[in-house]
mmCIF file of C-alpha atoms and ligand atoms in Angstrom:
data_model
loop_
_atom_site.group_PDB
_atom_site.id
_atom_site.type_symbol
_atom_site.label_atom_id
_atom_site.label_comp_id
_atom_site.label_asym_id
_atom_site.label_seq_id
_atom_site.Cartn_x
_atom_site.Cartn_y
_atom_site.Cartn_z
ATOM 1 C CA MET A 4 0.000 0.000 0.000
ATOM 2 C CA LEU A 5 2.895 2.380 0.690
ATOM 3 C CA THR A 6 4.272 4.026 -2.402
ATOM 4 C CA ASP A 7 7.994 4.459 -2.984
ATOM 5 C CA ARG A 8 7.531 8.212 -2.758
ATOM 6 C CA LEU A 9 5.977 7.980 0.642
ATOM 7 C CA ARG A 10 8.801 5.726 1.846
ATOM 8 C CA THR A 11 11.349 8.211 0.557
ATOM 9 C CA TRP A 12 9.553 11.030 2.345
ATOM 10 C CA MET A 13 9.482 9.029 5.587
ATOM 11 C CA GLY A 14 13.195 8.386 5.274
ATOM 12 C CA GLU A 15 13.869 12.114 5.453
ATOM 13 C CA THR A 16 13.050 12.186 9.189
ATOM 14 C CA PRO A 17 10.028 14.433 8.982
ATOM 15 C CA ARG A 18 8.367 15.930 12.023
ATOM 16 C CA LEU A 19 5.506 13.666 12.992
ATOM 17 C CA PRO A 20 2.568 13.347 13.046
ATOM 18 C CA ALA A 21 1.862 14.621 9.565
ATOM 19 C CA PHE A 22 -0.734 14.364 6.843
ATOM 20 C CA VAL A 23 0.822 13.519 3.511
ATOM 21 C CA TYR A 24 -1.195 14.001 0.334
ATOM 22 C CA ASP A 25 -0.004 12.497 -2.933
ATOM 23 C CA LEU A 26 -1.357 15.079 -5.354
ATOM 24 C CA ASP A 27 -0.066 13.291 -8.444
ATOM 25 C CA ALA A 28 -1.938 10.152 -7.416
ATOM 26 C CA LEU A 29 -5.018 12.275 -6.665
ATOM 27 C CA GLY A 30 -4.866 13.922 -10.093
ATOM 28 C CA ALA A 31 -4.536 10.534 -11.792
ATOM 29 C CA HIS A 32 -7.462 9.135 -9.789
ATOM 30 C CA ALA A 33 -9.650 12.131 -10.638
ATOM 31 C CA ARG A 34 -8.739 11.749 -14.301
ATOM 32 C CA ARG A 35 -9.748 8.078 -14.137
ATOM 33 C CA ILE A 36 -13.165 9.137 -12.818
ATOM 34 C CA ARG A 37 -13.429 11.889 -15.448
ATOM 35 C CA ASP A 38 -12.584 9.482 -18.271
ATOM 36 C CA ALA A 39 -14.987 6.811 -17.041
ATOM 37 C CA VAL A 40 -18.053 8.866 -16.216
ATOM 38 C CA PRO A 41 -19.912 10.577 -19.069
ATOM 39 C CA VAL A 42 -21.882 12.986 -16.854
ATOM 40 C CA GLU A 43 -20.929 16.127 -14.942
ATOM 41 C CA VAL A 44 -18.837 15.529 -11.831
ATOM 42 C CA PHE A 45 -18.911 18.032 -8.981
ATOM 43 C CA TYR A 46 -16.537 17.252 -6.095
ATOM 44 C CA ALA A 47 -18.183 17.502 -2.660
ATOM 45 C CA ALA A 48 -15.722 19.828 -0.950
ATOM 46 C CA LYS A 49 -16.664 18.804 2.559
ATOM 47 C CA ALA A 50 -14.822 15.503 2.092
ATOM 48 C CA ASN A 51 -11.534 17.439 2.037
ATOM 49 C CA PRO A 52 -11.402 21.174 1.314
ATOM 50 C CA ASP A 53 -7.596 21.446 1.557
ATOM 51 C CA ALA A 54 -6.543 24.104 -0.973
ATOM 52 C CA PRO A 55 -3.872 22.127 -2.889
ATOM 53 C CA VAL A 56 -6.310 19.206 -3.039
ATOM 54 C CA LEU A 57 -8.977 21.458 -4.578
ATOM 55 C CA ARG A 58 -6.497 22.910 -7.068
ATOM 56 C CA THR A 59 -5.372 19.423 -8.064
ATOM 57 C CA LEU A 60 -8.958 18.356 -8.709
ATOM 58 C CA ALA A 61 -10.044 21.484 -10.574
ATOM 59 C CA PRO A 62 -8.890 20.437 -14.079
ATOM 60 C CA HIS A 63 -10.662 17.072 -13.759
ATOM 61 C CA VAL A 64 -14.086 18.073 -12.422
ATOM 62 C CA ASP A 65 -16.942 20.212 -13.727
ATOM 63 C CA GLY A 66 -17.428 22.014 -10.449
ATOM 64 C CA PHE A 67 -17.627 21.762 -6.673
ATOM 65 C CA GLU A 68 -20.480 21.099 -4.292
ATOM 66 C CA VAL A 69 -20.308 23.242 -1.160
ATOM 67 C CA ALA A 70 -22.421 22.838 1.943
ATOM 68 C CA SER A 71 -22.081 26.139 3.808
ATOM 69 C CA GLY A 72 -21.262 29.803 3.343
ATOM 70 C CA GLY A 73 -17.823 29.061 4.754
ATOM 71 C CA GLU A 74 -17.128 26.360 2.172
ATOM 72 C CA PHE A 75 -18.516 28.601 -0.548
ATOM 73 C CA ARG A 76 -16.123 31.457 0.282
ATOM 74 C CA HIS A 77 -13.190 29.088 0.751
ATOM 75 C CA VAL A 78 -13.607 27.346 -2.617
ATOM 76 C CA ARG A 79 -14.281 30.709 -4.346
ATOM 77 C CA ASP A 80 -11.055 32.034 -2.830
ATOM 78 C CA VAL A 81 -8.994 29.050 -3.945
ATOM 79 C CA LEU A 82 -10.665 28.651 -7.371
ATOM 80 C CA PRO A 83 -12.340 31.920 -8.400
ATOM 81 C CA ASP A 84 -13.671 30.506 -11.690
ATOM 82 C CA ALA A 85 -15.038 27.199 -10.456
ATOM 83 C CA ARG A 86 -18.727 26.396 -10.834
ATOM 84 C CA LEU A 87 -20.278 26.000 -7.412
ATOM 85 C CA ALA A 88 -23.419 24.182 -6.371
ATOM 86 C CA PHE A 89 -24.521 25.146 -2.880
ATOM 87 C CA GLY A 90 -26.635 22.709 -0.862
ATOM 88 C CA GLY A 91 -27.205 21.884 2.760
ATOM 89 C CA PRO A 92 -29.919 22.192 5.386
ATOM 90 C CA GLY A 93 -30.670 25.335 7.390
ATOM 91 C CA LYS A 94 -29.358 28.055 5.105
ATOM 92 C CA THR A 95 -29.107 31.467 6.712
ATOM 93 C CA ASP A 96 -30.220 34.681 5.034
ATOM 94 C CA SER A 97 -26.664 35.624 4.130
ATOM 95 C CA GLU A 98 -26.122 32.154 2.675
ATOM 96 C CA LEU A 99 -29.198 32.593 0.496
ATOM 97 C CA ASP A 100 -27.549 35.753 -0.873
ATOM 98 C CA LEU A 101 -24.511 33.837 -2.169
ATOM 99 C CA ASP A 102 -24.044 33.838 -5.882
ATOM 100 C CA ALA A 103 -23.859 30.078 -6.513
ATOM 101 C CA ASP A 104 -24.195 28.617 -9.997
ATOM 102 C CA ARG A 105 -26.782 26.244 -8.587
ATOM 103 C CA LEU A 106 -28.660 26.521 -5.330
ATOM 104 C CA HIS A 107 -30.057 23.288 -3.900
ATOM 105 C CA VAL A 108 -33.203 24.256 -2.025
ATOM 106 C CA GLU A 109 -34.104 22.151 0.996
ATOM 107 C CA SER A 110 -37.661 23.166 1.930
ATOM 108 C CA PRO A 111 -40.662 25.198 0.734
ATOM 109 C CA PHE A 112 -39.899 27.766 3.458
ATOM 110 C CA GLU A 113 -36.321 28.121 2.222
ATOM 111 C CA LEU A 114 -37.630 28.565 -1.325
ATOM 112 C CA ALA A 115 -40.086 31.234 -0.135
ATOM 113 C CA ARG A 116 -37.267 33.073 1.697
ATOM 114 C CA LEU A 117 -35.160 32.952 -1.462
ATOM 115 C CA ALA A 118 -38.106 34.153 -3.548
ATOM 116 C CA ALA A 119 -38.617 37.090 -1.186
ATOM 117 C CA LYS A 120 -35.141 38.342 -2.092
ATOM 118 C CA ARG A 121 -36.468 39.038 -5.584
ATOM 119 C CA ARG A 122 -33.144 38.130 -7.154
ATOM 120 C CA GLU A 123 -32.342 35.754 -9.965
ATOM 121 C CA ALA A 124 -31.139 32.322 -8.974
ATOM 122 C CA ASP A 125 -30.763 28.912 -10.605
ATOM 123 C CA VAL A 126 -32.440 26.387 -8.395
ATOM 124 C CA LEU A 127 -32.548 22.636 -8.012
ATOM 125 C CA LEU A 128 -35.088 21.305 -5.546
ATOM 126 C CA ARG A 129 -33.686 18.651 -3.263
ATOM 127 C CA VAL A 130 -35.910 15.635 -3.038
ATOM 128 C CA ASN A 131 -35.791 13.108 -0.225
ATOM 129 C CA LEU A 132 -36.950 9.732 -1.532
ATOM 130 C CA ALA A 133 -37.138 6.866 0.944
ATOM 131 C CA VAL A 134 -34.193 4.497 0.741
ATOM 132 C CA ASP A 135 -35.066 1.115 2.163
ATOM 133 C CA ARG A 136 -31.978 -0.875 1.234
ATOM 134 C CA GLU A 137 -30.328 -2.199 4.386
ATOM 135 C CA ASP A 138 -26.795 -2.504 3.080
ATOM 136 C CA VAL A 139 -26.033 1.161 2.484
ATOM 137 C CA ALA A 140 -23.618 2.655 5.006
ATOM 138 C CA LEU A 141 -25.575 5.803 5.719
ATOM 139 C CA ALA A 142 -29.092 6.545 4.511
ATOM 140 C CA MET A 143 -29.668 10.281 4.356
ATOM 141 C CA SER A 144 -33.123 9.937 5.810
ATOM 142 C CA GLY A 145 -34.367 12.663 8.090
ATOM 143 C CA PRO A 146 -34.426 16.385 7.499
ATOM 144 C CA PHE A 147 -32.669 16.567 4.136
ATOM 145 C CA GLY A 148 -34.606 17.955 1.225
ATOM 146 C CA MET A 149 -38.325 17.470 0.705
ATOM 147 C CA ASP A 150 -40.329 14.294 0.513
ATOM 148 C CA PRO A 151 -42.564 13.829 -2.528
ATOM 149 C CA VAL A 152 -45.547 15.290 -0.655
ATOM 150 C CA LEU A 153 -43.855 18.422 0.670
ATOM 151 C CA ILE A 154 -42.089 19.252 -2.582
ATOM 152 C CA GLU A 155 -45.501 19.878 -4.220
ATOM 153 C CA GLU A 156 -45.718 23.108 -2.218
ATOM 154 C CA CYS A 157 -42.874 24.497 -4.334
ATOM 155 C CA HIS A 158 -44.986 24.837 -7.486
ATOM 156 C CA ALA A 159 -46.997 27.793 -6.168
ATOM 157 C CA ILE A 160 -43.919 29.577 -4.785
ATOM 158 C CA LEU A 161 -42.068 29.226 -8.095
ATOM 159 C CA ALA A 162 -45.118 30.428 -10.043
ATOM 160 C CA SER A 163 -45.135 33.653 -8.037
ATOM 161 C CA ALA A 164 -41.374 34.230 -8.354
ATOM 162 C CA PRO A 165 -40.422 34.259 -12.057
ATOM 163 C CA TRP A 166 -36.916 35.496 -11.151
ATOM 164 C CA LEU A 167 -36.176 32.015 -9.821
ATOM 165 C CA ARG A 168 -35.203 29.583 -12.569
ATOM 166 C CA LEU A 169 -36.068 26.002 -11.688
ATOM 167 C CA ARG A 170 -33.367 23.919 -13.369
ATOM 168 C CA GLY A 171 -34.188 20.483 -12.051
ATOM 169 C CA VAL A 172 -33.925 18.119 -9.141
ATOM 170 C CA HIS A 173 -31.160 17.272 -6.683
ATOM 171 C CA ALA A 174 -30.954 14.088 -4.619
ATOM 172 C CA HIS A 175 -28.315 12.695 -2.302
ATOM 173 C CA LEU A 176 -29.956 9.746 -0.661
ATOM 174 C CA ALA A 177 -27.241 7.564 0.833
ATOM 175 C CA SER A 178 -23.546 6.908 1.101
ATOM 176 C CA GLY A 179 -21.526 3.708 0.999
ATOM 177 C CA LEU A 180 -23.078 2.712 -2.341
ATOM 178 C CA ASP A 181 -21.459 0.022 -4.433
ATOM 179 C CA VAL A 182 -22.016 0.111 -8.195
ATOM 180 C CA PRO A 183 -25.314 -1.846 -8.305
ATOM 181 C CA ASP A 184 -26.724 0.232 -5.424
ATOM 182 C CA ALA A 185 -25.601 3.510 -6.965
ATOM 183 C CA LEU A 186 -27.187 2.572 -10.294
ATOM 184 C CA ALA A 187 -30.417 1.330 -8.717
ATOM 185 C CA GLN A 188 -30.667 4.564 -6.798
ATOM 186 C CA SER A 189 -29.932 6.685 -9.874
ATOM 187 C CA ARG A 190 -32.770 4.937 -11.705
ATOM 188 C CA GLU A 191 -35.128 5.508 -8.789
ATOM 189 C CA ILE A 192 -34.257 9.194 -8.725
ATOM 190 C CA LEU A 193 -34.730 9.595 -12.470
ATOM 191 C CA ASP A 194 -37.987 7.617 -12.483
ATOM 192 C CA TRP A 195 -39.360 10.043 -9.936
ATOM 193 C CA ALA A 196 -37.697 13.260 -11.099
ATOM 194 C CA ARG A 197 -38.335 13.092 -14.863
ATOM 195 C CA PRO A 198 -42.136 13.211 -14.737
ATOM 196 C CA TRP A 199 -41.973 15.707 -11.867
ATOM 197 C CA ALA A 200 -39.715 18.090 -13.785
ATOM 198 C CA GLU A 201 -41.857 17.752 -16.861
ATOM 199 C CA LYS A 202 -44.987 18.569 -14.890
ATOM 200 C CA ALA A 203 -43.174 21.584 -13.441
ATOM 201 C CA GLY A 204 -42.383 22.745 -16.975
ATOM 202 C CA VAL A 205 -38.597 22.503 -16.693
ATOM 203 C CA GLU A 206 -36.881 22.608 -20.067
ATOM 204 C CA ASP A 207 -33.577 20.774 -20.510
ATOM 205 C CA PRO A 208 -33.731 19.492 -16.943
ATOM 206 C CA GLU A 209 -30.749 18.797 -14.722
ATOM 207 C CA PHE A 210 -30.709 15.835 -12.391
ATOM 208 C CA ASN A 211 -28.094 15.727 -9.667
ATOM 209 C CA LEU A 212 -27.847 12.107 -8.543
ATOM 210 C CA GLY A 213 -25.735 12.813 -5.452
ATOM 211 C CA GLY A 214 -22.526 11.279 -4.137
ATOM 212 C CA GLY A 215 -21.972 8.445 -1.685
ATOM 213 C CA MET A 216 -19.873 6.112 -3.846
ATOM 214 C CA ALA A 217 -18.456 3.412 -1.580
ATOM 215 C CA VAL A 218 -14.979 3.349 -0.102
ATOM 216 C CA ASP A 219 -14.028 -0.019 1.386
ATOM 217 C CA TYR A 220 -11.589 0.641 4.241
ATOM 218 C CA ALA A 221 -11.155 -3.093 4.808
ATOM 219 C CA SER A 222 -9.938 -3.630 1.208
ATOM 220 C CA PRO A 223 -8.072 -0.513 0.069
ATOM 221 C CA ALA A 224 -7.334 -2.057 -3.336
ATOM 222 C CA ARG A 225 -11.046 -2.537 -4.113
ATOM 223 C CA THR A 226 -11.985 0.908 -5.344
ATOM 224 C CA PHE A 227 -15.403 1.888 -6.679
ATOM 225 C CA ASP A 228 -15.680 0.542 -10.228
ATOM 226 C CA TRP A 229 -16.028 3.868 -12.034
ATOM 227 C CA GLU A 230 -15.729 2.230 -15.457
ATOM 228 C CA THR A 231 -18.745 -0.065 -14.987
ATOM 229 C CA TYR A 232 -20.680 2.698 -13.301
ATOM 230 C CA GLY A 233 -19.875 5.114 -16.129
ATOM 231 C CA ARG A 234 -20.910 2.625 -18.837
ATOM 232 C CA GLU A 235 -24.269 2.029 -17.174
ATOM 233 C CA ILE A 236 -24.878 5.685 -16.381
ATOM 234 C CA ALA A 237 -24.277 6.467 -20.062
ATOM 235 C CA ARG A 238 -27.323 4.338 -20.876
ATOM 236 C CA LEU A 239 -29.506 6.433 -18.576
ATOM 237 C CA VAL A 240 -28.766 9.794 -20.186
ATOM 238 C CA ARG A 241 -31.476 11.194 -22.455
ATOM 239 C CA PRO A 242 -31.006 13.957 -25.006
ATOM 240 C CA GLY A 243 -31.535 17.441 -23.582
ATOM 241 C CA GLU A 244 -30.847 16.351 -20.019
ATOM 242 C CA THR A 245 -27.850 17.070 -17.840
ATOM 243 C CA LEU A 246 -26.942 14.416 -15.312
ATOM 244 C CA ARG A 247 -24.544 15.269 -12.526
ATOM 245 C CA ILE A 248 -22.951 13.416 -9.604
ATOM 246 C CA GLU A 249 -21.224 14.884 -6.560
ATOM 247 C CA PRO A 250 -18.892 12.330 -4.953
ATOM 248 C CA GLY A 251 -16.541 13.281 -2.123
ATOM 249 C CA ARG A 252 -15.077 10.374 -0.181
ATOM 250 C CA ALA A 253 -14.408 8.126 -3.187
ATOM 251 C CA VAL A 254 -12.451 10.958 -4.840
ATOM 252 C CA THR A 255 -9.992 11.935 -2.109
ATOM 253 C CA ALA A 256 -9.883 9.090 0.450
ATOM 254 C CA TYR A 257 -7.048 7.245 -1.254
ATOM 255 C CA CYS A 258 -4.623 10.136 -1.711
ATOM 256 C CA GLY A 259 -3.928 10.864 1.970
ATOM 257 C CA TRP A 260 -1.915 9.297 4.766
ATOM 258 C CA TYR A 261 -1.661 10.181 8.423
ATOM 259 C CA VAL A 262 1.891 9.301 9.378
ATOM 260 C CA THR A 263 3.099 9.089 12.952
ATOM 261 C CA GLU A 264 5.413 7.195 15.286
ATOM 262 C CA VAL A 265 5.188 4.740 18.148
ATOM 263 C CA LEU A 266 5.840 6.274 21.582
ATOM 264 C CA ASP A 267 5.178 3.242 23.779
ATOM 265 C CA VAL A 268 4.210 -0.425 23.562
ATOM 266 C CA LYS A 269 2.692 -2.372 26.450
ATOM 267 C CA PRO A 270 0.299 -5.156 27.407
ATOM 268 C CA ALA A 271 -2.813 -4.484 29.490
ATOM 269 C CA HIS A 272 -5.178 -7.246 30.591
ATOM 270 C CA GLY A 273 -4.110 -9.545 27.806
ATOM 271 C CA ARG A 274 -4.182 -7.016 24.988
ATOM 272 C CA TRP A 275 -1.174 -5.322 23.353
ATOM 273 C CA TYR A 276 -1.280 -1.580 22.845
ATOM 274 C CA ALA A 277 0.925 0.745 20.827
ATOM 275 C CA VAL A 278 0.615 4.380 21.862
ATOM 276 C CA LEU A 279 1.187 6.697 18.909
ATOM 277 C CA ARG A 280 2.107 10.350 18.735
ATOM 278 C CA GLY A 281 -1.018 12.314 17.841
ATOM 279 C CA GLY A 282 -4.402 10.646 17.874
ATOM 280 C CA THR A 283 -7.918 10.603 16.587
ATOM 281 C CA MET A 284 -8.189 14.342 17.296
ATOM 282 C CA HIS A 285 -6.248 14.541 14.014
ATOM 283 C CA LEU A 286 -7.786 11.559 12.247
ATOM 284 C CA ARG A 287 -11.308 11.052 13.530
ATOM 285 C CA THR A 288 -12.285 8.777 10.635
ATOM 286 C CA PRO A 289 -11.899 5.405 12.440
ATOM 287 C CA VAL A 290 -13.971 6.670 15.375
ATOM 288 C CA THR A 291 -16.813 8.025 13.266
ATOM 289 C CA LYS A 292 -16.835 5.016 10.935
ATOM 290 C CA GLN A 293 -16.142 2.513 13.768
ATOM 291 C CA HIS A 294 -13.582 0.712 11.655
ATOM 292 C CA ASP A 295 -9.895 -0.189 11.757
ATOM 293 C CA GLN A 296 -7.990 2.415 9.799
ATOM 294 C CA PRO A 297 -5.697 0.504 7.405
ATOM 295 C CA PHE A 298 -2.033 0.975 8.284
ATOM 296 C CA THR A 299 1.525 -0.081 7.550
ATOM 297 C CA VAL A 300 4.299 -0.311 10.139
ATOM 298 C CA VAL A 301 7.684 0.853 8.907
ATOM 299 C CA PRO A 302 10.535 -0.270 11.163
ATOM 300 C CA GLY A 303 12.553 2.706 12.307
ATOM 301 C CA ARG A 304 13.344 1.534 15.814
ATOM 302 C CA THR A 305 14.854 4.585 17.478
ATOM 303 C CA GLY A 306 13.874 3.654 21.001
ATOM 304 C CA GLY A 307 17.110 1.820 21.850
ATOM 305 C CA SER A 308 17.457 -1.800 22.944
ATOM 306 C CA ALA A 309 15.535 -1.273 26.199
ATOM 307 C CA ALA A 310 12.497 0.153 24.443
ATOM 308 C CA PRO A 311 9.565 -2.235 24.180
ATOM 309 C CA ALA A 312 8.552 -4.029 21.015
ATOM 310 C CA VAL A 313 6.350 -7.015 20.307
ATOM 311 C CA ARG A 314 6.386 -9.693 17.580
ATOM 312 C CA ASP A 315 3.562 -11.682 16.010
ATOM 313 C CA ALA A 316 0.942 -10.016 18.130
ATOM 314 C CA GLU A 317 -2.454 -8.485 17.751
ATOM 315 C CA ILE A 318 -2.027 -4.808 18.396
ATOM 316 C CA THR A 319 -4.447 -2.031 19.275
ATOM 317 C CA LEU A 320 -3.223 1.335 18.014
ATOM 318 C CA VAL A 321 -4.181 4.284 20.189
ATOM 319 C CA GLY A 322 -3.264 7.962 20.327
ATOM 320 C CA GLN A 323 -2.351 10.409 23.074
ATOM 321 C CA LEU A 324 -5.870 11.324 24.165
ATOM 322 C CA CYS A 325 -7.097 10.518 27.684
ATOM 323 C CA THR A 326 -10.123 8.603 26.449
ATOM 324 C CA PRO A 327 -10.611 4.922 25.601
ATOM 325 C CA LYS A 328 -12.252 6.056 22.363
ATOM 326 C CA ASP A 329 -8.942 7.246 20.945
ATOM 327 C CA VAL A 330 -8.451 4.069 18.890
ATOM 328 C CA PHE A 331 -7.208 3.900 15.283
ATOM 329 C CA ALA A 332 -7.381 0.131 14.936
ATOM 330 C CA ARG A 333 -8.197 -2.746 17.276
ATOM 331 C CA ASP A 334 -6.513 -6.155 17.670
ATOM 332 C CA VAL A 335 -4.902 -6.148 14.246
ATOM 333 C CA PRO A 336 -2.177 -8.776 13.664
ATOM 334 C CA VAL A 337 1.314 -7.357 13.068
ATOM 335 C CA ALA A 338 4.642 -9.096 12.502
ATOM 336 C CA GLU A 339 6.451 -6.630 14.722
ATOM 337 C CA ILE A 340 5.960 -3.176 16.207
ATOM 338 C CA GLY A 341 8.112 -1.224 18.643
ATOM 339 C CA VAL A 342 8.951 2.199 19.976
ATOM 340 C CA GLY A 343 10.257 4.508 17.261
ATOM 341 C CA ASP A 344 8.597 2.649 14.392
ATOM 342 C CA ILE A 345 6.641 4.719 11.943
ATOM 343 C CA VAL A 346 2.966 3.950 11.366
ATOM 344 C CA ALA A 347 1.335 5.210 8.178
ATOM 345 C CA PHE A 348 -2.462 5.150 8.117
ATOM 346 C CA GLY A 349 -3.751 4.963 4.573
ATOM 347 C CA MET A 350 -7.093 6.154 3.201
ATOM 348 C CA SER A 351 -6.849 9.306 5.265
ATOM 349 C CA GLY A 352 -7.582 11.767 2.464
ATOM 350 C CA ALA A 353 -11.326 12.190 3.072
ATOM 351 C CA TYR A 354 -13.241 13.097 6.216
ATOM 352 C CA GLY A 355 -9.937 13.035 8.132
ATOM 353 C CA TRP A 356 -8.310 16.198 9.418
ATOM 354 C CA ASN A 357 -11.247 18.463 8.569
ATOM 355 C CA ILE A 358 -13.806 16.534 10.641
ATOM 356 C CA SER A 359 -11.493 16.121 13.639
ATOM 357 C CA HIS A 360 -11.722 17.757 17.074
ATOM 358 C CA ARG A 361 -8.223 19.039 16.622
ATOM 359 C CA ASP A 362 -7.831 21.171 19.761
ATOM 360 C CA PHE A 363 -8.865 18.506 22.226
ATOM 361 C CA LEU A 364 -5.907 18.148 24.688
ATOM 362 C CA MET A 365 -3.893 20.811 22.844
ATOM 363 C CA HIS A 366 -1.202 18.571 21.420
ATOM 364 C CA ASP A 367 0.910 19.974 18.595
ATOM 365 C CA PRO A 368 -0.982 20.033 15.298
ATOM 366 C CA PRO A 369 0.180 17.716 12.516
ATOM 367 C CA GLY A 370 2.329 18.926 9.660
ATOM 368 C CA PHE A 371 1.056 18.886 6.061
ATOM 369 C CA HIS A 372 3.099 17.651 3.123
ATOM 370 C CA TYR A 373 2.322 17.309 -0.543
ATOM 371 C CA LEU A 374 3.951 14.767 -2.816
ATOM 372 C CA VAL A 375 3.768 16.294 -6.241
ATOM 373 C CA SER A 376 5.907 16.841 -9.285
ATOM 374 C CA GLU A 377 4.571 20.365 -9.746
ATOM 375 C CA VAL A 378 2.888 22.352 -6.947
ATOM 376 C CA PRO A 379 -0.612 23.368 -8.100
HETATM 377 C C1 PLP B 26 -21.677 14.710 1.805
HETATM 378 C C2 PLP B 26 -22.430 14.919 0.579
HETATM 379 C C3 PLP B 26 -21.947 14.451 -0.642
HETATM 380 C C4 PLP B 26 -20.699 13.610 -0.761
HETATM 381 O O1 PLP B 26 -20.867 12.370 -0.154
HETATM 382 P P1 PLP B 26 -19.671 11.278 -0.220
HETATM 383 O O2 PLP B 26 -20.188 10.138 0.597
HETATM 384 O O3 PLP B 26 -18.464 11.919 0.373
HETATM 385 O O4 PLP B 26 -19.471 10.925 -1.650
HETATM 386 C C5 PLP B 26 -22.641 14.771 -1.781
HETATM 387 N N1 PLP B 26 -23.777 15.499 -1.723
HETATM 388 C C6 PLP B 26 -24.291 15.957 -0.556
HETATM 389 C C7 PLP B 26 -25.532 16.760 -0.571
HETATM 390 C C8 PLP B 26 -23.644 15.682 0.627
HETATM 391 O O5 PLP B 26 -24.161 16.114 1.777
#
């Protein structure tokens, strides 16, 4: 899993912990998605809004999906010319003033508040269709968008506000979708949205099918099959329509590592622990997803001969926080691990640093490094 470049970087005795992003690998991955998928791709910035990451993606995507006024201003700052779609529940008045290329409206009340501004805006209505498949990682049920009953209230509001241009329908119904699930869901969305848009008199409708493409943390090599997905999606497109997706995790997860070092190794009540510099206040992903973050141990034993190490053991990797929840991975077999070794957690490029409670305990923040042939 470790690339030669990352090994070289680790050999240069960097200050740890650090996030390392391979921007060349990210660019290549984004190009693979671009080449495979014949519809518009907007990157969901909340997965990782790091500026060099955004700049690396820009040539390979059609735009960016932002979920707050803060994300909107940040992406605008980094990429002034990028197309931005702004969605998300509970928009404030100042957020409704933002000049997004597409505004995803979440409720009839939000639409009425936007209409009252008497300004032009290009709108997609966010629909919330029930998802009853059990195997999706996270169904976006609850307060997102409008169910098929509530969304009917939008017709009257739009009729009285001709400055609002209804462009189509937005849906983001679940995450953790494999290819068959993503396709089944896309068909469900289109089956509902096409007649609805036609009834609403939308010409050349746009259908945003959402993100949520699966990332399998247990099998890093098994990436979402963009080629199969793209071939099947191509069969769904009809003339005059624009289809769009907005993946986040499956775009950036693979390009990032959280790299740190072992400070202590010890047994406690029959279980071996390695205490690492840093913690899940930097990489919250394994706590939120309740999984073992994939990792590689690189021997760098600097602890001296008296420093503890263990062979052929199951190890639980924890950080420096004073809470039993600060666990990166639990009871994972390792050949050997000891004080001074480097541990590189892969798949740390999405929902990592930016979702983490970084100030908890006030340890030093991680460094940030970019592996790239040309800085974007
Ligand atoms: C979070 C989010 C996405 C991206 O989801 P991923 O699982 O990261 O692909 C896309 N659209 C909306 C509306 C979201 O909230």
